[in-house]
Coordinates of C-alpha atoms in Angstrom, one line a residue:
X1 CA -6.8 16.0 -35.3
X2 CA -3.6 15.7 -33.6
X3 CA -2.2 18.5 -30.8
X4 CA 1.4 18.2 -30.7
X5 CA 3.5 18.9 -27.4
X6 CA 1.1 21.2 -25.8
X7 CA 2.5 22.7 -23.1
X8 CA 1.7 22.4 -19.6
X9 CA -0.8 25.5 -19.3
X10 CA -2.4 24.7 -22.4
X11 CA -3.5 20.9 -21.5
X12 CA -5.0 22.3 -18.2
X13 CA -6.9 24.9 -19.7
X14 CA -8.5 22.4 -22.2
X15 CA -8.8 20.0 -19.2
X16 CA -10.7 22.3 -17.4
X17 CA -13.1 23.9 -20.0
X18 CA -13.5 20.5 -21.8
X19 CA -12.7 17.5 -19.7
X20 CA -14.7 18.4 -16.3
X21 CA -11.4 18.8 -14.5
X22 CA -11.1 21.4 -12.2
X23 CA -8.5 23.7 -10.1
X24 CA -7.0 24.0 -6.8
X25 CA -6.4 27.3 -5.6
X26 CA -2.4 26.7 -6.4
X27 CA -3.5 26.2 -9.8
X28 CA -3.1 22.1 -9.6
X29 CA -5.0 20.6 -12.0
X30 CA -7.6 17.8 -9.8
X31 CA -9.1 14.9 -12.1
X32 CA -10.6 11.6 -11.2
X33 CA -10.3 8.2 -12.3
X34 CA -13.7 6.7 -11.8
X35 CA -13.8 3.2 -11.5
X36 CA -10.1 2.1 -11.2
X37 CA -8.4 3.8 -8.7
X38 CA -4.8 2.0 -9.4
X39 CA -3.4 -0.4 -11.6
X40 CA -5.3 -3.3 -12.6
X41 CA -2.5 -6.1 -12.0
X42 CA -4.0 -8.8 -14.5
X43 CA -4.7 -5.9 -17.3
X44 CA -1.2 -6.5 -18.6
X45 CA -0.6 -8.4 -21.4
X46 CA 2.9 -9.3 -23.3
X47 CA 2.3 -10.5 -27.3
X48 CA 3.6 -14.3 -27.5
X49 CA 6.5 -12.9 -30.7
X50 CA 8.9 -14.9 -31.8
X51 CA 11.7 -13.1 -30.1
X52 CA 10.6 -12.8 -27.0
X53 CA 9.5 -16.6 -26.6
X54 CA 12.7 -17.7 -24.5
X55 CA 13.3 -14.6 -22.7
X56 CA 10.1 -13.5 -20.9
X57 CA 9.4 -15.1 -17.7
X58 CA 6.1 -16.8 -19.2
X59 CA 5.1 -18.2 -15.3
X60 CA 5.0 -14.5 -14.0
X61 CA 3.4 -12.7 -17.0
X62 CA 0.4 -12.8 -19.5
X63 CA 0.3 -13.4 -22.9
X64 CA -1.5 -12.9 -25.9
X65 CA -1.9 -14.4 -29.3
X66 CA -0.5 -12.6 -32.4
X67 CA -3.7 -12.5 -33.8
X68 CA -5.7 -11.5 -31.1
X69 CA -3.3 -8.4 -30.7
X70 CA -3.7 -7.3 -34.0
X71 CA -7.6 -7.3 -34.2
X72 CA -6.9 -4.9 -30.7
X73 CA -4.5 -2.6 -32.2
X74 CA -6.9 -2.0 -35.4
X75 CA -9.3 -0.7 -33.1
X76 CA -6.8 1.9 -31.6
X77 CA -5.4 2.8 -34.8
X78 CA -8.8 3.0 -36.4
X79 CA -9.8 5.0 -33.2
X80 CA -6.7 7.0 -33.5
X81 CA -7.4 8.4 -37.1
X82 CA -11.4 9.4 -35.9
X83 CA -10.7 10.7 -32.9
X84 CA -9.2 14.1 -31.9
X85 CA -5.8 12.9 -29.7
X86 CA -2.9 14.7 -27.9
X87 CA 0.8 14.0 -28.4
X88 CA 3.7 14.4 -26.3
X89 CA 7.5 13.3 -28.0
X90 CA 9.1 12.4 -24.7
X91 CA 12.2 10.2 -23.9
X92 CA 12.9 7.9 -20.6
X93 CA 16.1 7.6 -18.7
X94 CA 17.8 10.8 -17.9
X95 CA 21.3 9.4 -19.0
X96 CA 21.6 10.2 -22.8
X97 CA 23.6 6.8 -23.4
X98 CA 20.4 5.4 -22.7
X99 CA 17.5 7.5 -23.5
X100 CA 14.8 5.6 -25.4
X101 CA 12.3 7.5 -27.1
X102 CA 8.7 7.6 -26.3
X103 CA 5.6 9.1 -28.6
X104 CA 2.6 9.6 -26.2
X105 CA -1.0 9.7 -28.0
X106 CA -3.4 10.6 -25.1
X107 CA -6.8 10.9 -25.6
X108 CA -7.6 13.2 -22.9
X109 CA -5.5 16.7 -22.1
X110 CA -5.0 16.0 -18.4
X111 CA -3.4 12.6 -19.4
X112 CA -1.2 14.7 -21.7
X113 CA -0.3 16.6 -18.7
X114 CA 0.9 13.6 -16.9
X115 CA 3.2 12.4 -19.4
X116 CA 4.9 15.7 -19.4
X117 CA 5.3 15.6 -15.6
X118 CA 6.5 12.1 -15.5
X119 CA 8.2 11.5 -18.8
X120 CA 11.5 13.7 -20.2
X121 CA 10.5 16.2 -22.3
X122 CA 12.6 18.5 -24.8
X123 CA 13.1 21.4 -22.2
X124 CA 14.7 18.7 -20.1
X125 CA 16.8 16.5 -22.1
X126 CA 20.4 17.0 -21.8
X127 CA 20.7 15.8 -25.0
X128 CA 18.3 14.8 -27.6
X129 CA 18.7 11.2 -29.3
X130 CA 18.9 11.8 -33.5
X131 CA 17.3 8.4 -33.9
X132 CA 13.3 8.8 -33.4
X133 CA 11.0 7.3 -30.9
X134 CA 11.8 3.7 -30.4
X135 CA 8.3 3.2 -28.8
X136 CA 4.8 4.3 -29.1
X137 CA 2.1 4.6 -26.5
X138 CA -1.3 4.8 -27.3
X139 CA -3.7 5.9 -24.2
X140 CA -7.6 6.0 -25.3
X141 CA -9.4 5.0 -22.0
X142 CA -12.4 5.2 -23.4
X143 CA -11.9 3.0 -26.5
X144 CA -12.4 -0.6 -24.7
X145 CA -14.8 -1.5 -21.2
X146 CA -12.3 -3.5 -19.5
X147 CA -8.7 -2.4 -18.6
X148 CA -6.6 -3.6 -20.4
X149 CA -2.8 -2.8 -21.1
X150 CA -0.7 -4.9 -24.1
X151 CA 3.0 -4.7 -24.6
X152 CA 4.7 -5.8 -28.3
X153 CA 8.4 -5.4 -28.4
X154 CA 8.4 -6.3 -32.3
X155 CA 6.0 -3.5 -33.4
X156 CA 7.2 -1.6 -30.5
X157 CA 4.1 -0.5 -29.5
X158 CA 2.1 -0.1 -25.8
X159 CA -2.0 -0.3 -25.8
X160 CA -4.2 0.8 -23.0
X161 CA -7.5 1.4 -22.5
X162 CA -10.3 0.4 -20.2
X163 CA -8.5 3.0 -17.1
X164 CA -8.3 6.4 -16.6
X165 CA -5.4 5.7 -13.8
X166 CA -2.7 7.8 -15.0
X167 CA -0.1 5.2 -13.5
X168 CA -1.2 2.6 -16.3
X169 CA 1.2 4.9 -18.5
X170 CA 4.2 5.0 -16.8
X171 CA 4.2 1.4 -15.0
X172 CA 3.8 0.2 -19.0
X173 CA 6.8 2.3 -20.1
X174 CA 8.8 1.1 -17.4
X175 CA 7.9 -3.1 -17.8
X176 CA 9.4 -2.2 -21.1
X177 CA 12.9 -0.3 -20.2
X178 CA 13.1 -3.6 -17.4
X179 CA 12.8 -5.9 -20.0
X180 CA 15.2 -4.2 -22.7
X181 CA 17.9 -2.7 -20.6
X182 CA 19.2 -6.2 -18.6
X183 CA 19.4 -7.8 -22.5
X184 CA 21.0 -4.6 -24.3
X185 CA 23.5 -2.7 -22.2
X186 CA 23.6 -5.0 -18.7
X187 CA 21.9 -2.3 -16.6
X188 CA 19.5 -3.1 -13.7
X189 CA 16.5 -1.4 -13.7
X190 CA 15.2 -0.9 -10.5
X191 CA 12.2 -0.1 -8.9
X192 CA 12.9 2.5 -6.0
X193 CA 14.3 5.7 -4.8
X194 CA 17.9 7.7 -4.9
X195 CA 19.6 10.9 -3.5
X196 CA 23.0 12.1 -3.2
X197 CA 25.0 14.1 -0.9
X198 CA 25.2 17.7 -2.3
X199 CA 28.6 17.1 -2.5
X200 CA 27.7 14.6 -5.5
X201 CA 29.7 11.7 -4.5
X202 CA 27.3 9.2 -2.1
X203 CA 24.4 8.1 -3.7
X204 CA 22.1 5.9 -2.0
X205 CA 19.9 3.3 -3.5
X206 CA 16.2 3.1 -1.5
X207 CA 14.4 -0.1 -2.3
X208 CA 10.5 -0.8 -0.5
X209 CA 7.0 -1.4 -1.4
X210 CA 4.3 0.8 -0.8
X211 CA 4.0 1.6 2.9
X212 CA 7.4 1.2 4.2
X213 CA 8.5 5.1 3.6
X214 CA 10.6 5.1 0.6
X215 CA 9.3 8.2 -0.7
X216 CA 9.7 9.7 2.3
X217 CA 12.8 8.7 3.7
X218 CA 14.6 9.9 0.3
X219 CA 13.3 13.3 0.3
X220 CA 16.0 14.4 2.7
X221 CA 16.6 17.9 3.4
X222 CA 20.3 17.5 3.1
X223 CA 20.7 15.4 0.2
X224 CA 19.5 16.0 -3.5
X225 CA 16.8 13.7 -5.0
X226 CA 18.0 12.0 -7.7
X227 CA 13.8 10.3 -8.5
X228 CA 11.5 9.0 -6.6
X229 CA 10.6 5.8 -7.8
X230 CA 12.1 4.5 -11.3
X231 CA 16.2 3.8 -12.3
X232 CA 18.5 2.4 -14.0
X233 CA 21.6 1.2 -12.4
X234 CA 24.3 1.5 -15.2
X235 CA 28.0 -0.2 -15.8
X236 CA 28.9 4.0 -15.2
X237 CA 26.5 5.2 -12.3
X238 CA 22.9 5.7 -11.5
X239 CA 20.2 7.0 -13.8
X240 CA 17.0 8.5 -13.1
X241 CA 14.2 7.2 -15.6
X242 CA 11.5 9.9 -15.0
X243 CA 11.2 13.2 -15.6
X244 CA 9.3 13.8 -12.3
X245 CA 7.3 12.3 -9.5
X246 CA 4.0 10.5 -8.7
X247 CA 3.7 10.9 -5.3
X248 CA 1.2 9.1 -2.8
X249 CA -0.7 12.0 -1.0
X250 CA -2.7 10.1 1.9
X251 CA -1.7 12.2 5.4
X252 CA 0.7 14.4 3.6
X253 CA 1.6 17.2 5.8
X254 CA 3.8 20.0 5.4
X255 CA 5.5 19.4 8.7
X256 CA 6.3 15.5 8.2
X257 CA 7.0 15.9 4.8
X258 CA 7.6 19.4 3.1
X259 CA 9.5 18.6 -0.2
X260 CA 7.0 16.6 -1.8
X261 CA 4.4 19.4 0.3
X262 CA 6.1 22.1 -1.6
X263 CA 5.6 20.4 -5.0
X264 CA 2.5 19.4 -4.6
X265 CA 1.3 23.3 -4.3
X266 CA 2.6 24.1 -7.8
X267 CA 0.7 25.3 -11.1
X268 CA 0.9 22.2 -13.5
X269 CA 1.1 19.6 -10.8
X270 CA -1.8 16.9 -11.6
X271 CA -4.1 15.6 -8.7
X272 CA -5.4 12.1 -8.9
X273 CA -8.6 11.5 -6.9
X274 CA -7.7 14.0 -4.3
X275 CA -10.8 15.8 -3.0
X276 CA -10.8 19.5 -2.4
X277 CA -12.7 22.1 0.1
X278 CA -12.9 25.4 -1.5
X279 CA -10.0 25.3 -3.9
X280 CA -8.1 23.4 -1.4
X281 CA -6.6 19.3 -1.3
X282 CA -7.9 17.3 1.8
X283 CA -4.8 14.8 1.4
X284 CA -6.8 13.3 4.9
X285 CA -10.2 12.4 2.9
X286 CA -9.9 8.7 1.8
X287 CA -13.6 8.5 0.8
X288 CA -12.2 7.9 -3.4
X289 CA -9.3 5.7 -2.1
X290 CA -6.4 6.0 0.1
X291 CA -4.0 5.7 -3.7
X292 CA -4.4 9.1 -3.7
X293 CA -1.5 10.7 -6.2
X294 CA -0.1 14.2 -6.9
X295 CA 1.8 14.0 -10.4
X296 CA 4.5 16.8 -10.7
X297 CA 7.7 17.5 -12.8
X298 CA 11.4 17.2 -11.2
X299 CA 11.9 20.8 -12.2
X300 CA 9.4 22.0 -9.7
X301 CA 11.3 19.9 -6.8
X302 CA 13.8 22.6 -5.0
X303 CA 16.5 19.8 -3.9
X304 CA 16.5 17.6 -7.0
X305 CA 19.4 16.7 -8.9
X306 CA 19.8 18.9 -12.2
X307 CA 20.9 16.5 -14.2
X308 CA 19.2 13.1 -13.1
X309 CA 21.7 10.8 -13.4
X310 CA 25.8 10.7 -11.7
X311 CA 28.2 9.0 -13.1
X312 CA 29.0 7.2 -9.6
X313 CA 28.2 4.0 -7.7
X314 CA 26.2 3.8 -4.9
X315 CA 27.6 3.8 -1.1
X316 CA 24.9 2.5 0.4
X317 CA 21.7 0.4 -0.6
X318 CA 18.8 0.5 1.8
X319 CA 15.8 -2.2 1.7
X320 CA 13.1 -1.2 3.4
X321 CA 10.5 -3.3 5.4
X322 CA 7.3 -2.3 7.6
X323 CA 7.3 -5.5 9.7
X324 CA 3.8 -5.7 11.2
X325 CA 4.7 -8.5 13.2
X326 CA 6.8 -6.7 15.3
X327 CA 9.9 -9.4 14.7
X328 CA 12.5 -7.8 12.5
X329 CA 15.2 -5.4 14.3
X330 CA 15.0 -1.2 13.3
X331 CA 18.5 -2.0 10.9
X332 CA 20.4 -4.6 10.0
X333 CA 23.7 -5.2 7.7
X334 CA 23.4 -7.6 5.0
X335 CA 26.4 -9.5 3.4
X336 CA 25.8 -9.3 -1.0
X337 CA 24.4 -12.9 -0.6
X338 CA 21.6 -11.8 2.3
X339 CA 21.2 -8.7 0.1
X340 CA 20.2 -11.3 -2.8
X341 CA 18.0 -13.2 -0.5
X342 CA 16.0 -10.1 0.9
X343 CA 16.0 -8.2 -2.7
X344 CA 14.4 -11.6 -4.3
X345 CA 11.8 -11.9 -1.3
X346 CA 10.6 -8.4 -1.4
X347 CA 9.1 -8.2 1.6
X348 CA 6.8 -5.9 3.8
X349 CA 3.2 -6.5 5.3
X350 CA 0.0 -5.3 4.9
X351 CA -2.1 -4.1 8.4
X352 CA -5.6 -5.3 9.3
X353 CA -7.8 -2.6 8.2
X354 CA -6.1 -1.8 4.9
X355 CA -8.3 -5.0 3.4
X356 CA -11.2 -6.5 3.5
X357 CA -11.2 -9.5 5.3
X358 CA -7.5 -9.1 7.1
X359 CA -7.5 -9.3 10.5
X360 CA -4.0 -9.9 11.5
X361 CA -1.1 -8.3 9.8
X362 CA -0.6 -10.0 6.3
X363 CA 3.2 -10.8 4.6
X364 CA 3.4 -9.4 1.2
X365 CA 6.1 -10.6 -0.9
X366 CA 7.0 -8.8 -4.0
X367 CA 10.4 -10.1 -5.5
X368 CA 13.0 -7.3 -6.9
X369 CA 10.3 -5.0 -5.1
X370 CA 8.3 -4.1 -8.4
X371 CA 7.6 -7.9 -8.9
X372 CA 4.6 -6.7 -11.4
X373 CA 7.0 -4.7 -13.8
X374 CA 9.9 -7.4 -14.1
X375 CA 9.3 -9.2 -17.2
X376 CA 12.0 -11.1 -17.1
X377 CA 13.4 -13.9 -14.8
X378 CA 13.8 -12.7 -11.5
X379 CA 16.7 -14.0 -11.2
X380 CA 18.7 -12.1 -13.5
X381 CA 17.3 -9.3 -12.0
X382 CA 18.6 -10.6 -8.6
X383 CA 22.1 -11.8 -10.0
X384 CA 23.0 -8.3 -11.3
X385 CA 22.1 -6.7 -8.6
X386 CA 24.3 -8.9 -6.5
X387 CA 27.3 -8.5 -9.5
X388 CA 26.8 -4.8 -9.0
X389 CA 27.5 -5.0 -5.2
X390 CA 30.7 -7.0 -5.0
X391 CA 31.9 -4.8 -8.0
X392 CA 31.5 -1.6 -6.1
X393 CA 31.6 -2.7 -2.8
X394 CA 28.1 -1.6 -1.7
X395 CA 27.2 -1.3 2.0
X396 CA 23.8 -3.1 1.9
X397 CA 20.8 -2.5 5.1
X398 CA 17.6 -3.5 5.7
X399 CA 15.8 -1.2 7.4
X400 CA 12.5 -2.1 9.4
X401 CA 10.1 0.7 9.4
X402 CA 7.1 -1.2 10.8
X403 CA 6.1 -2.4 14.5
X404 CA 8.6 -2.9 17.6
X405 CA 7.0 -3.8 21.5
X406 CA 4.9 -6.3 19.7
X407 CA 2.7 -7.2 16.4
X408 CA 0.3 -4.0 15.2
X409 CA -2.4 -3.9 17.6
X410 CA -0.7 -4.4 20.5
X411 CA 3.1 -3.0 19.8
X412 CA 3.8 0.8 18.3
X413 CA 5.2 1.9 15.1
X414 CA 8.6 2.5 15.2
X415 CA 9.1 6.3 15.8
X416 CA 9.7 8.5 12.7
X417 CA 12.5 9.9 13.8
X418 CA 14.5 6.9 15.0
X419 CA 14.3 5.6 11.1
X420 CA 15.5 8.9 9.9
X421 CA 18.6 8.7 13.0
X422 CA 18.9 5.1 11.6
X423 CA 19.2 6.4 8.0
X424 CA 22.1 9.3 8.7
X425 CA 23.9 7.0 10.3
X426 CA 24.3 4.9 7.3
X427 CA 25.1 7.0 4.9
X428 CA 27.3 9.4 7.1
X429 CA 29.0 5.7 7.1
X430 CA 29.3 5.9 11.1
X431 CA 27.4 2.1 10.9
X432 CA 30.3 0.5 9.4
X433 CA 32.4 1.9 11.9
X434 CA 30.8 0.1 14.8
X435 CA 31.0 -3.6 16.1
X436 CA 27.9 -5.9 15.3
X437 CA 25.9 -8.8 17.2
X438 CA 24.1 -11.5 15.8
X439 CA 20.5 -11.5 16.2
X440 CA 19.8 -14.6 17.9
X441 CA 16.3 -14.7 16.5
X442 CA 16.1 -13.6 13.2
X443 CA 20.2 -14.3 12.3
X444 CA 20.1 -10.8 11.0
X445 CA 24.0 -8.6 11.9
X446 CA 22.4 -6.2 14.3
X447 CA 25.1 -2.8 14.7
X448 CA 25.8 -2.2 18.6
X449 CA 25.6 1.8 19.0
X450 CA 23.5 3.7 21.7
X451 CA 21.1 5.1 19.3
X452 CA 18.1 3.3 20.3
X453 CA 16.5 2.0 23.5
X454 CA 17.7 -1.7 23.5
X455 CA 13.4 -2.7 23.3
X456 CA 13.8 -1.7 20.3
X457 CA 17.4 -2.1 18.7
X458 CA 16.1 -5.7 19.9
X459 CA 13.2 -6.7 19.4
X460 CA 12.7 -9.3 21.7
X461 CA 13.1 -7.3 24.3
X462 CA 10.2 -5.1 24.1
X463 CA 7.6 -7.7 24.2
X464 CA 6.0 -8.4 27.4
X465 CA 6.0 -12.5 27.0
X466 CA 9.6 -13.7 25.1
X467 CA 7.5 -16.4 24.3
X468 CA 5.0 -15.2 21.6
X469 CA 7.9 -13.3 19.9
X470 CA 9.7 -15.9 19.4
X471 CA 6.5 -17.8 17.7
X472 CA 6.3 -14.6 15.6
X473 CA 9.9 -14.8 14.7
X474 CA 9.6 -18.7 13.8
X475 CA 6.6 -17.9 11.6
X476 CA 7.9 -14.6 9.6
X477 CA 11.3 -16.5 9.1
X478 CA 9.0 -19.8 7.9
X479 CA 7.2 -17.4 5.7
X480 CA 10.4 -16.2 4.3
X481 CA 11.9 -19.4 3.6
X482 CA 9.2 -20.6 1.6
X483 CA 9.4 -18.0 -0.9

């Protein structure tokens, strides 16, 4: 039996009487994952197809046999036609010049419930596609033991099982729109943040791994949020892909950060291993895992953009960084060429304590930041972006959000409130307006404007012994080099 496009009060109320889910006293719908926590990076699996031999980046992803799919996908589809299953019609990318269509089987409720949040459904398209679903997902977590996730682009089909983490779905769905939409329409699909002026003509482009404030940084109270995480940069403008948000909620506060705060107390937002006390989320309990998520639809989002997509180019594009070793300056302008450089490296760093085993901060590199869910070359992604910029004339920054008086341990995190200074500056476009120094350390264009102490507008000058900064500096800059 098939329930088609249940709305979002039905799936909870079948969550809750049937699926051991239970309710905040907002009327948030809390689930756990069990086991898997996150995404299971090596899960994902491209078929070997004939068409997709010379395109892939084979040295980046996995592969599977032909035949070896098809004995899989007999098991879904013969699970499929015994089983009871949800399914949500949904599309992906807010522009309807490049919608794709998406057909959702869950086989749990509160999974249903996330692919209305986070996909586009009929109440929000602007414009439905006549053609019907170019893709098909099929979610049944409890079909196979081991997660696994398998992408064909010939039968256009997505497999997952072996994970109840909701963010199997939409990382999947967007793997695919990064592989088709460079190939078909020259678009750049890109794994970070955007908002607009309210005056709708200065979008800004936020790129940064987990950790270095993306999320938070674009929620601004004076701008309108385009999305959160997933977009398509377009030969006409910028394109949400979403249809809402999946929001980390470790330490979320309504005084740091009361956008996502507001959403997150909605009925029909979806909690993902958040504990609860008495009805209500304890976003400081890390006991299930610090990936904590709150899924919620755009519409419940009081500054985001109505239509999810503008037909303009970006002003500025931001790369964030939290540098743990304390080297990198708080901003620094980057020419299209060191904007290629940084956007290929992908760079931030993990602190000790966040791993098992790290006791010094730790480089993470992740090229196009979203290295897992760029199929293709990284390259290409890299050259369009850079094509993009000189086209439009892009302001680009990187933007360290991490350590400044030394490493972690002994320096302190740059101040909140200086990166938020940092970021109005930039796209109030006073930076460009200002003179600029070479860094002598890092070679990095440093702007010269009395917005922050000099300790830590440069870096150097903050640590107590010149010396060991600039052995940091010669290491992180080795490091990058390398990659």
């Amino acid at each position: 039996m098939i329930y088609n496009n249940l709305n979002s009060l039905e799936l909870i109320k079948i969550a809750v009487e049937e699926e051991g889910c239970s309710l905040s006293n907002n009327g948030a719908l809390l689930t756990y994952t069990g086991e898997h926590t996150g995404r299971s990076p090596n899960a994902k699996y491209y078929v070997f197809e004939s068409s997709m031999k010379n395109i892939l980046d084979w040295k980046r992803n996995n592969k599977i046999t032909k035949s070896k799919y098809k004995k899989i996908k007999d098991k879904f589809t013969q699970y499929a036609d015994n089983n009871k299953l949800y399914l949500q019609d949904t599309l992906l990318v807010r522009d309807p010049s490049h919608s794709i269509g998406f057909r959702v089987y869950t086989e749990f409720a509160r999974h249903s419930l996330f692919v209305r949040n986070m996909f586009i459904t009929e109440d929000q398209a602007v414009d439905l596609p006549e053609s019907p679903a170019v893709f098909q997902i099929m979610h049944f977590p409890s079909l196979l033991k081991e997660p696994t996730v398998i992408i064909s682009i010939e039968d256009g089909l997505i497999l997952i099982s072996g994970t109840f983490y909701s963010g199997e779905i939409k990382k999947a769905a967007f793997s695919v729109i990064s592989l088709l939409s460079p190939l078909i329409t020259s678009s750049l699909p890109m794994h970070c943040s955007v908002n607009i002026d309210k005056n709708n003509e200065t979008p800004a482009i936020f790129f940064g791994l987990s950790g270095t404030g993306k999320t938070t940084l674009s929620s601004h109270p004076n701008r309108i949020l385009i999305g959160d995480d997933e977009h398509l940069w377009t030969d006409t403008g910028l394109t949400n892909i979403e249809g809402g948000c999946y929001a980390k909620t470790l330490n979320l506060s309504k005084n740091t950060e009361p956008e996502i705060w507001k959403s997150c107390m909605k009925t029909g937002t979806m909690f993902e291993n958040v504990t609860a006390v008495s009805g209500i989320p304890d976003f400081t309990d890390s006991s299930i895992t610090e990936n904590g998520r709150a899924s919620y639809s755009l519409d419940v989002v009081d500054n985001a953009h109505v239509l999810g997509y503008v037909n303009k180019h970006p002003k500025n594009i931001i790369m964030l960084t939290c540098d743990a070793f304390g080297v990198l300056p708080p901003v620094c302008k980057l020419t299209p060429q060191e904007a290629y450089d940084q956007f290929l490296l992908g760079y931030t760093a993990k602190v000790a304590g966040t791993e098992q085993g790290v006791k010094e901060p730790k480089p993470t590199f992740s090229p196009c930041f979203g290295d897992p869910f760029m199929p293709l070359k990284k390259k290409q992604y890299a050259n369009l972006l850079k094509d993009k910029i000189e086209k439009h004339d892009v302001n680009c920054w990187l933007v360290n959000t991490g350590w400044t008086k030394g490493p972690y341990g002994r320096g302190e995190r740059i101040p909140l409130n200086t990166t938020r200074h940092i970021i109005d500056l930039i796209l109030d476009g006073m930076l460009t307006k200002v003179p600029y120094m070479k860094h002598k350390y890092t070679g990095f264009s440093i702007p010269l404007l009395n917005y922050a102490d000099n300790e830590i507008m440069f870096p150097e000058q903050g640590w107590k012994n010149i010396e060991e900064y600039k052995k940091a500096a010669t290491k992180l800059l080795n490091l990058m080099r390398l990659k």
